[in-house]
JSON list of C-alpha atoms in Angstrom, two decimals:
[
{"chain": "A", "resi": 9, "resn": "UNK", "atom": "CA", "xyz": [20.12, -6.95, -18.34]},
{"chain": "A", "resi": 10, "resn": "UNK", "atom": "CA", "xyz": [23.02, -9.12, -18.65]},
{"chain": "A", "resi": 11, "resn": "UNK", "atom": "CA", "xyz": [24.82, -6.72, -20.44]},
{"chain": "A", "resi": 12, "resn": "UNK", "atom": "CA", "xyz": [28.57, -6.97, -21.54]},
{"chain": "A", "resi": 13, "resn": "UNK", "atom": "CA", "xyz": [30.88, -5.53, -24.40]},
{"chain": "A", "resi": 14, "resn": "UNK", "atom": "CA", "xyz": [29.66, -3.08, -26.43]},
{"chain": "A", "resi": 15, "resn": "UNK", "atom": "CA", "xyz": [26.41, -3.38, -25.13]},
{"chain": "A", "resi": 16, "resn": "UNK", "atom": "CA", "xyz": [27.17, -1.47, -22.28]},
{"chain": "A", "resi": 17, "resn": "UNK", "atom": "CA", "xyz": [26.79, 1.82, -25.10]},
{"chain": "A", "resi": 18, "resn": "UNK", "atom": "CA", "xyz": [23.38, 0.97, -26.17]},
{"chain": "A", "resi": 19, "resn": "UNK", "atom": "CA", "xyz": [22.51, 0.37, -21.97]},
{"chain": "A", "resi": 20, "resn": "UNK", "atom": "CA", "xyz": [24.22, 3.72, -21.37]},
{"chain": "A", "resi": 21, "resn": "UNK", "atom": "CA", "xyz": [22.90, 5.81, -23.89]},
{"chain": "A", "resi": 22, "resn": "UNK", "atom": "CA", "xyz": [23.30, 9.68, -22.87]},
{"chain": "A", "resi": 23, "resn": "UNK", "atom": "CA", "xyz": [24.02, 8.80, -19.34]},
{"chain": "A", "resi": 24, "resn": "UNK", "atom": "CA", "xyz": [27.85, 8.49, -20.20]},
{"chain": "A", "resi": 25, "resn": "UNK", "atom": "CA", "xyz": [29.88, 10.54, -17.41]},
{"chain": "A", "resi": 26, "resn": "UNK", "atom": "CA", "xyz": [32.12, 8.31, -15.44]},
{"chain": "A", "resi": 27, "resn": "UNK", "atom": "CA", "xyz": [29.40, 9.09, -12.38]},
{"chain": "A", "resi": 28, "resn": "UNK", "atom": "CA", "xyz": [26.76, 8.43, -14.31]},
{"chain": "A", "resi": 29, "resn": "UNK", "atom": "CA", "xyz": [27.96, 4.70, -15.42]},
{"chain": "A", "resi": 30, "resn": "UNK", "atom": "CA", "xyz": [28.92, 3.96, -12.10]},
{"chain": "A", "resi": 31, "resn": "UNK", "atom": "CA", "xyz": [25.67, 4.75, -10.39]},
{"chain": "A", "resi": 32, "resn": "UNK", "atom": "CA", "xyz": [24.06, 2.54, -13.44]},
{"chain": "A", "resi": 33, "resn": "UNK", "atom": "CA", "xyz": [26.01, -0.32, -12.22]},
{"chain": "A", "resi": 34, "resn": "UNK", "atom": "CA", "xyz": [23.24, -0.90, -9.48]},
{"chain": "A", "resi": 35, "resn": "UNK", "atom": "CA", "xyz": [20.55, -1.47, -11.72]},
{"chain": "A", "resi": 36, "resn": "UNK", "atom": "CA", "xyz": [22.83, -4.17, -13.53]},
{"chain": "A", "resi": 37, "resn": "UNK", "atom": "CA", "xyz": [23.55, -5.44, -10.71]},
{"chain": "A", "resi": 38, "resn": "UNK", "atom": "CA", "xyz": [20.25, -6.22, -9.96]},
{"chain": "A", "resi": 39, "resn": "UNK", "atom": "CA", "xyz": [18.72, -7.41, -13.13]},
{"chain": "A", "resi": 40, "resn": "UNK", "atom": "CA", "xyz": [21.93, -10.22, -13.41]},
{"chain": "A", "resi": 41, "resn": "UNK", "atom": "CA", "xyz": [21.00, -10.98, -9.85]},
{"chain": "A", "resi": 42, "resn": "UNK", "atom": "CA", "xyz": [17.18, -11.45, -11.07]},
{"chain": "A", "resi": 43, "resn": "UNK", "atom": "CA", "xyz": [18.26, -13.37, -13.80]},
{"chain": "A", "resi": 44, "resn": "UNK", "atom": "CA", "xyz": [19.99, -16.03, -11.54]},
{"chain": "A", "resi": 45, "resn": "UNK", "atom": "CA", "xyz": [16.72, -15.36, -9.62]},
{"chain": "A", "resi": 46, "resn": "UNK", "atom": "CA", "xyz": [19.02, -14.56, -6.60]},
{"chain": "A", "resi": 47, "resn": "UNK", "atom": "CA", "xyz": [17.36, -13.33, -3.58]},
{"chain": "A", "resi": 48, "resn": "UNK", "atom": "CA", "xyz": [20.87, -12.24, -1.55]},
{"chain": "A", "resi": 49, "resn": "UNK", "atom": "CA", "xyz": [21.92, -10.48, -4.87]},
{"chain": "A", "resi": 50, "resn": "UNK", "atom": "CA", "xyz": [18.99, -8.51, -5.18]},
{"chain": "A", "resi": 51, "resn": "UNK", "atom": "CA", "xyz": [18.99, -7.91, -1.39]},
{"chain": "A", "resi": 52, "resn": "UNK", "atom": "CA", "xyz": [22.62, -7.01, -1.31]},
{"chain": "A", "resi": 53, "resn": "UNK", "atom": "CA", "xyz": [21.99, -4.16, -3.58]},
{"chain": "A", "resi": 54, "resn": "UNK", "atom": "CA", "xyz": [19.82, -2.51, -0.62]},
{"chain": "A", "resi": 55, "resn": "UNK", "atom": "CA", "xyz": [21.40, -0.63, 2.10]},
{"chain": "A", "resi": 56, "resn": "UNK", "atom": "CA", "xyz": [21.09, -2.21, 5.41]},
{"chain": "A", "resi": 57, "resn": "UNK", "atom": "CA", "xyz": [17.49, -0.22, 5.67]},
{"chain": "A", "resi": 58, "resn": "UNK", "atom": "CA", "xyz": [16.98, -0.06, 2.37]},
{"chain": "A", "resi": 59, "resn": "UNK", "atom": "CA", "xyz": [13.53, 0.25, 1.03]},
{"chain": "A", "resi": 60, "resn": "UNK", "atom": "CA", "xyz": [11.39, -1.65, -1.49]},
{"chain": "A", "resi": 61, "resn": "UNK", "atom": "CA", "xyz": [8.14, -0.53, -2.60]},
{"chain": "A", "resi": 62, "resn": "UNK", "atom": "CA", "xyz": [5.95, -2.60, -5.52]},
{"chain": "A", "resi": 63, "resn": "UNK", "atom": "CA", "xyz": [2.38, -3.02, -6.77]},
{"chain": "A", "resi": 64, "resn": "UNK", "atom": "CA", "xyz": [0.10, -4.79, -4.89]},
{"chain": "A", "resi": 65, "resn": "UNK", "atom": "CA", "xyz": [0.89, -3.22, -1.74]},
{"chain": "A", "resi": 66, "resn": "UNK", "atom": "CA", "xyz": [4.74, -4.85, -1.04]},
{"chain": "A", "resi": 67, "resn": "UNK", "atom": "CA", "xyz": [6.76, -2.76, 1.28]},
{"chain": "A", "resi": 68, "resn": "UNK", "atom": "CA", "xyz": [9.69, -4.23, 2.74]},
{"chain": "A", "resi": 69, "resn": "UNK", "atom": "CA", "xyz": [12.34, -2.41, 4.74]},
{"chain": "A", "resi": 70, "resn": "UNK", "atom": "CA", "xyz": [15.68, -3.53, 5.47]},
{"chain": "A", "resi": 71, "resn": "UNK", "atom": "CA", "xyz": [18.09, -6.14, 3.64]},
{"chain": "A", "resi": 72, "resn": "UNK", "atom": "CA", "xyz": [16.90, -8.29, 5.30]},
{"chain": "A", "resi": 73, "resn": "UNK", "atom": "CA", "xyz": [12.69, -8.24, 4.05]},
{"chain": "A", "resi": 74, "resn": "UNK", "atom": "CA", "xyz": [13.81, -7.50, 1.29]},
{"chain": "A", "resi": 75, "resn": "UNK", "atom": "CA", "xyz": [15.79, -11.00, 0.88]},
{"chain": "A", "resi": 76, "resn": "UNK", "atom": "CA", "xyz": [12.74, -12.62, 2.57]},
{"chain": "A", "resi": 77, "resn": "UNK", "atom": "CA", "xyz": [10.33, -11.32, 0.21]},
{"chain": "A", "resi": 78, "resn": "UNK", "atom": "CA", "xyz": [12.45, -12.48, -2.76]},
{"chain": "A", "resi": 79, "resn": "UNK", "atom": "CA", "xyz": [13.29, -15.80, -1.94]},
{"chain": "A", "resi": 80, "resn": "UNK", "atom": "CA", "xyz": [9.32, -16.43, -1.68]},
{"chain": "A", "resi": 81, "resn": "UNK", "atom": "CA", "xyz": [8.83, -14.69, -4.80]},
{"chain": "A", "resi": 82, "resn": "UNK", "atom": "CA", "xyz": [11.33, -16.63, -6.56]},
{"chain": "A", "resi": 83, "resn": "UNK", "atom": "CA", "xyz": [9.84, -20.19, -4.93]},
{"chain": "A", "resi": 84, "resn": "UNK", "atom": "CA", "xyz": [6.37, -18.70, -6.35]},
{"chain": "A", "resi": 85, "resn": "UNK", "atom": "CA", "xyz": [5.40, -16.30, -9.17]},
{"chain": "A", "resi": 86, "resn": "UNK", "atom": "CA", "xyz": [8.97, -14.86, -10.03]},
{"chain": "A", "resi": 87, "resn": "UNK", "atom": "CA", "xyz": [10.20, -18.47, -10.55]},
{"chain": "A", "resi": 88, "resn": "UNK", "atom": "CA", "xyz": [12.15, -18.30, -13.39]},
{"chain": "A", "resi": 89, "resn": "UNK", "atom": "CA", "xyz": [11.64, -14.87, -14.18]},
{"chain": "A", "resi": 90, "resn": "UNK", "atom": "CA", "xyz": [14.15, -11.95, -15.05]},
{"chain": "A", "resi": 91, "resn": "UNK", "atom": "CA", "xyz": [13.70, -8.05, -15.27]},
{"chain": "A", "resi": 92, "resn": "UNK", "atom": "CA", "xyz": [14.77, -5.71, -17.62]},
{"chain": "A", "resi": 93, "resn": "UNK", "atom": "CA", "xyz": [15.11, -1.76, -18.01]},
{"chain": "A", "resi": 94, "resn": "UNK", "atom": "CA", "xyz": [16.67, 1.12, -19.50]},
{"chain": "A", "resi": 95, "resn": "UNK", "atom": "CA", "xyz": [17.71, 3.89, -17.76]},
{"chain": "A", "resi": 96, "resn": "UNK", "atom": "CA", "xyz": [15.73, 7.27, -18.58]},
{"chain": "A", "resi": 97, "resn": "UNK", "atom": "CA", "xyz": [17.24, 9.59, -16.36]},
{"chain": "A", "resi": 98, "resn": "UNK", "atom": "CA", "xyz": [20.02, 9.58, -13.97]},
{"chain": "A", "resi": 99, "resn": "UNK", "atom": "CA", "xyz": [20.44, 12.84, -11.11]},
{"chain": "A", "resi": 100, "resn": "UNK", "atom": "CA", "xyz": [23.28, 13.12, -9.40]},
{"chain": "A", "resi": 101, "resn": "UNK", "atom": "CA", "xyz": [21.88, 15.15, -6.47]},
{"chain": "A", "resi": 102, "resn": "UNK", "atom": "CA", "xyz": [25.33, 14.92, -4.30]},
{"chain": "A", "resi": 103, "resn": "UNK", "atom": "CA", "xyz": [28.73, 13.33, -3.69]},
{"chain": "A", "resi": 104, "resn": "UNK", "atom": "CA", "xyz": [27.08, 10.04, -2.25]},
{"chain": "A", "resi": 105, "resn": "UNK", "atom": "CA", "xyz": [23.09, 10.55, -3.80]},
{"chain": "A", "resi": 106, "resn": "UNK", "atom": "CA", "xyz": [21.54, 9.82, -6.87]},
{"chain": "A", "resi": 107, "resn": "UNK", "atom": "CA", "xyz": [18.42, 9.54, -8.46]},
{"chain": "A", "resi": 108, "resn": "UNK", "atom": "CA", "xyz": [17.36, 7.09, -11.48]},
{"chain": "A", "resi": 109, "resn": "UNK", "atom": "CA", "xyz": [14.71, 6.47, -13.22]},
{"chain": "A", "resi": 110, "resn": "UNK", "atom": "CA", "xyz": [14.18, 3.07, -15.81]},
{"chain": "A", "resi": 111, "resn": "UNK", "atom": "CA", "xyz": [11.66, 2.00, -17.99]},
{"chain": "A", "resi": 112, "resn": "UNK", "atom": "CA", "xyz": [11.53, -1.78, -17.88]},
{"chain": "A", "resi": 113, "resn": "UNK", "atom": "CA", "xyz": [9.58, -4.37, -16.72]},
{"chain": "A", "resi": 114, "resn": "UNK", "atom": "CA", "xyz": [9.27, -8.39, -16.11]},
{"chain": "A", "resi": 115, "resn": "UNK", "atom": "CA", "xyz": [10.13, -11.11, -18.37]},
{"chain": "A", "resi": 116, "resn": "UNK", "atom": "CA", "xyz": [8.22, -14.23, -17.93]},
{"chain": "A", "resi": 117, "resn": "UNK", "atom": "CA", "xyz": [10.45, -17.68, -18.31]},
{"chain": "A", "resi": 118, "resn": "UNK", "atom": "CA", "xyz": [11.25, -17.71, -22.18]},
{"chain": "A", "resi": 119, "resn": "UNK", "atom": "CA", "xyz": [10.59, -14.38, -23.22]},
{"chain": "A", "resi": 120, "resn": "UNK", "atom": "CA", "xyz": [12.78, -11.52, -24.46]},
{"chain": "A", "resi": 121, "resn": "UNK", "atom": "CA", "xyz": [10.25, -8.83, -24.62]},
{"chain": "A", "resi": 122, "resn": "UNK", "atom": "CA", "xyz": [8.19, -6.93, -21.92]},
{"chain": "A", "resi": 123, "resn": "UNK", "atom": "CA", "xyz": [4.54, -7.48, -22.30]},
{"chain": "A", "resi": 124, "resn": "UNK", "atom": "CA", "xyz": [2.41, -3.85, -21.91]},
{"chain": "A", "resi": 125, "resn": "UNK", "atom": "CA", "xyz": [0.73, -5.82, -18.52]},
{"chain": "A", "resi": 126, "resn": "UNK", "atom": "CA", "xyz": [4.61, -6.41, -16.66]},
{"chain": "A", "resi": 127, "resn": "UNK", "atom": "CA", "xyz": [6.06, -2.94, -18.15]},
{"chain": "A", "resi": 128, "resn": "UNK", "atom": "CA", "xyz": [6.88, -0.41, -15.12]},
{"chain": "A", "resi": 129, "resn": "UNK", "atom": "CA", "xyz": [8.72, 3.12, -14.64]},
{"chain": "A", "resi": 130, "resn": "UNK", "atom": "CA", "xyz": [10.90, 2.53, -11.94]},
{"chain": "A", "resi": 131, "resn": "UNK", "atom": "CA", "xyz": [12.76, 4.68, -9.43]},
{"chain": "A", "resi": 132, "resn": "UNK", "atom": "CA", "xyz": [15.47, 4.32, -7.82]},
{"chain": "A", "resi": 133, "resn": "UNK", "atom": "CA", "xyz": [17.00, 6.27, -5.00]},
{"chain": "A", "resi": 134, "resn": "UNK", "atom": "CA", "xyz": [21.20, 5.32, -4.50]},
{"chain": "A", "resi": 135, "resn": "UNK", "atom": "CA", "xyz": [23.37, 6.33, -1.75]},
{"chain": "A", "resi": 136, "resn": "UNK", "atom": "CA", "xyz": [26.93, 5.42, -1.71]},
{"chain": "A", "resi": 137, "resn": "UNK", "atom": "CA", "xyz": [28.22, 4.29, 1.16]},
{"chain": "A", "resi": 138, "resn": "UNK", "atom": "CA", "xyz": [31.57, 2.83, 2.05]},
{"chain": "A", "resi": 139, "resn": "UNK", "atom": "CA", "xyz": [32.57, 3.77, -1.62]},
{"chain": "A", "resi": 140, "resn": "UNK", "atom": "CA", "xyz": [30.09, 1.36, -3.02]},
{"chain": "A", "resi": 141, "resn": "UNK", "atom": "CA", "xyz": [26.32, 2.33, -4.66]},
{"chain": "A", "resi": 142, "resn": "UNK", "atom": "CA", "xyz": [23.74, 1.02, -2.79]},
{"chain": "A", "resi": 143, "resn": "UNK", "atom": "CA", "xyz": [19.43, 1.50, -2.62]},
{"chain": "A", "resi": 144, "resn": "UNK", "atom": "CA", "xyz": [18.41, 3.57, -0.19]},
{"chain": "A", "resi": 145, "resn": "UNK", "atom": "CA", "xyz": [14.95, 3.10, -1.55]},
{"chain": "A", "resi": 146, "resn": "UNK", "atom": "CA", "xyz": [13.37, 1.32, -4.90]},
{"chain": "A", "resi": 147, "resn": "UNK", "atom": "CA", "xyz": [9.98, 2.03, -6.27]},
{"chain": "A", "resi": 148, "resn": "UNK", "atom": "CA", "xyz": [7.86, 1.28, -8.47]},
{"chain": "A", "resi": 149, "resn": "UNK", "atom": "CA", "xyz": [4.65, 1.64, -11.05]},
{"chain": "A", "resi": 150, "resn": "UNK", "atom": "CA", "xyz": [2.45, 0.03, -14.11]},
{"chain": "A", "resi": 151, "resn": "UNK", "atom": "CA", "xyz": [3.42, 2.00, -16.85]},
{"chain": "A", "resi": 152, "resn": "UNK", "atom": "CA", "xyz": [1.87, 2.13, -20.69]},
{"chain": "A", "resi": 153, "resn": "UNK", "atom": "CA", "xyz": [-0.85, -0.09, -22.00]},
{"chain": "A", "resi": 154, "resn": "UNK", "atom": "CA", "xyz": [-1.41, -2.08, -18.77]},
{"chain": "A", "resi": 155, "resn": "UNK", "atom": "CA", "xyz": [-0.82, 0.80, -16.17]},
{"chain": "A", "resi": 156, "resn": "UNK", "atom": "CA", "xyz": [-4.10, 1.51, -14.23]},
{"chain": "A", "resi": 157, "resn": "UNK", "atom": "CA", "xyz": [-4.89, 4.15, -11.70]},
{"chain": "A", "resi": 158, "resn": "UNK", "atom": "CA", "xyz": [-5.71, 3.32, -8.60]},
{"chain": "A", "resi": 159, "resn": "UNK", "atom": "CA", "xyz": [-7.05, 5.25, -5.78]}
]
C-alpha cells in the first residue's frame, strides 16, 4: 500500500498509538517495496535470520533467502505484481516485540482489487532492533473464498 496523506487514517484505523503506527510502518514498508517489485526492500525488512513462511511449502531463513527467493519470484510469477493489506490487529507484547496480523492479499499487474483466490491473513512477528522494526518471522495463509485446508 503506497499510502501517503490522509490515507495513512483509513490504513491505521484503531491501531492509532504512536507504537502502534510505528510498528505498522513495516508492513508499508514492504508492500512499497513489492510494488517496485524490489527484492532487497522486501529482504531488508527481515532481520538478519529473519523468517519467511508462504503457501506452497516456501520457507526461507535469513535476509539473505529471503532476497534470493524474491528476486526469482519477481523474474517469474510475481513479475509485476504488488501486495496489499490492512492491518487487523496489532500486539505489542514488549519494548522491542510485536505481533500483527493483516488481511490482504496479491494484486496481479493492473488490478486494484484482491481476487478471493490471492486473498491471505497474514502474520507478522517484529522485533526492533537497533531502534528500527524489523521481521523476525512472516507468515502466511489462503483466507476467504479461495482458502482450502490442507492436511
Amino acid at each position: 500500500m503506497s499510502v501517503v496523506g490522509p490515507d495513512l487514517d483509513a490504513y491505521y484505523g484503531s491501531f492509532t498509538s504512536e507504537r502502534e503506527k510505528e510498528v505498522l510502518q513495516v508492513p508499508l514498508r514492504l508492500v512499497s517495496a513489492w510494488s517496485r517489485n524490489d527484492a532487497d526492500g522486501v529482504a531488508d525488512q527481515f532481520t538478519e535470520d529473519g523468517i519467511l513462511i508462504l503457501p506452497g511449502d516456501v520457507f526461507k531463513r535469513g535476509r539473505e533467502e529471503v532476497r534470493s527467493f524474491m528476486a526469482a519470484a519477481y523474474a517469474g510469477p510475481f513479475k509485476g505484481t504488488g501486495v496489499t493489506g490492512t492491518p487487523v490487529d496489532v500486539r505489542l507484547v514488549g519494548d522491542e516485540v510485536a505481533l500483527v496480523r493483516t488481511h490482504g492479499g496479491i494484486l496481479p499487474p493492473g488490478e486494484s482489487e484482491i481476487a478471493p483466490e490471492l486473498a491471505v491473513r497474514s502474520t507478522w512477528l517484529l522485533v526492533k532492533r537497533d531502534g528500527d522494526w524489523k521481521l523476525a518471522g512472516y507468515q502466511n495463509s489462503p483466507r476467504g473464498a479461495g482458502a482450502t485446508l490442507r492436511w
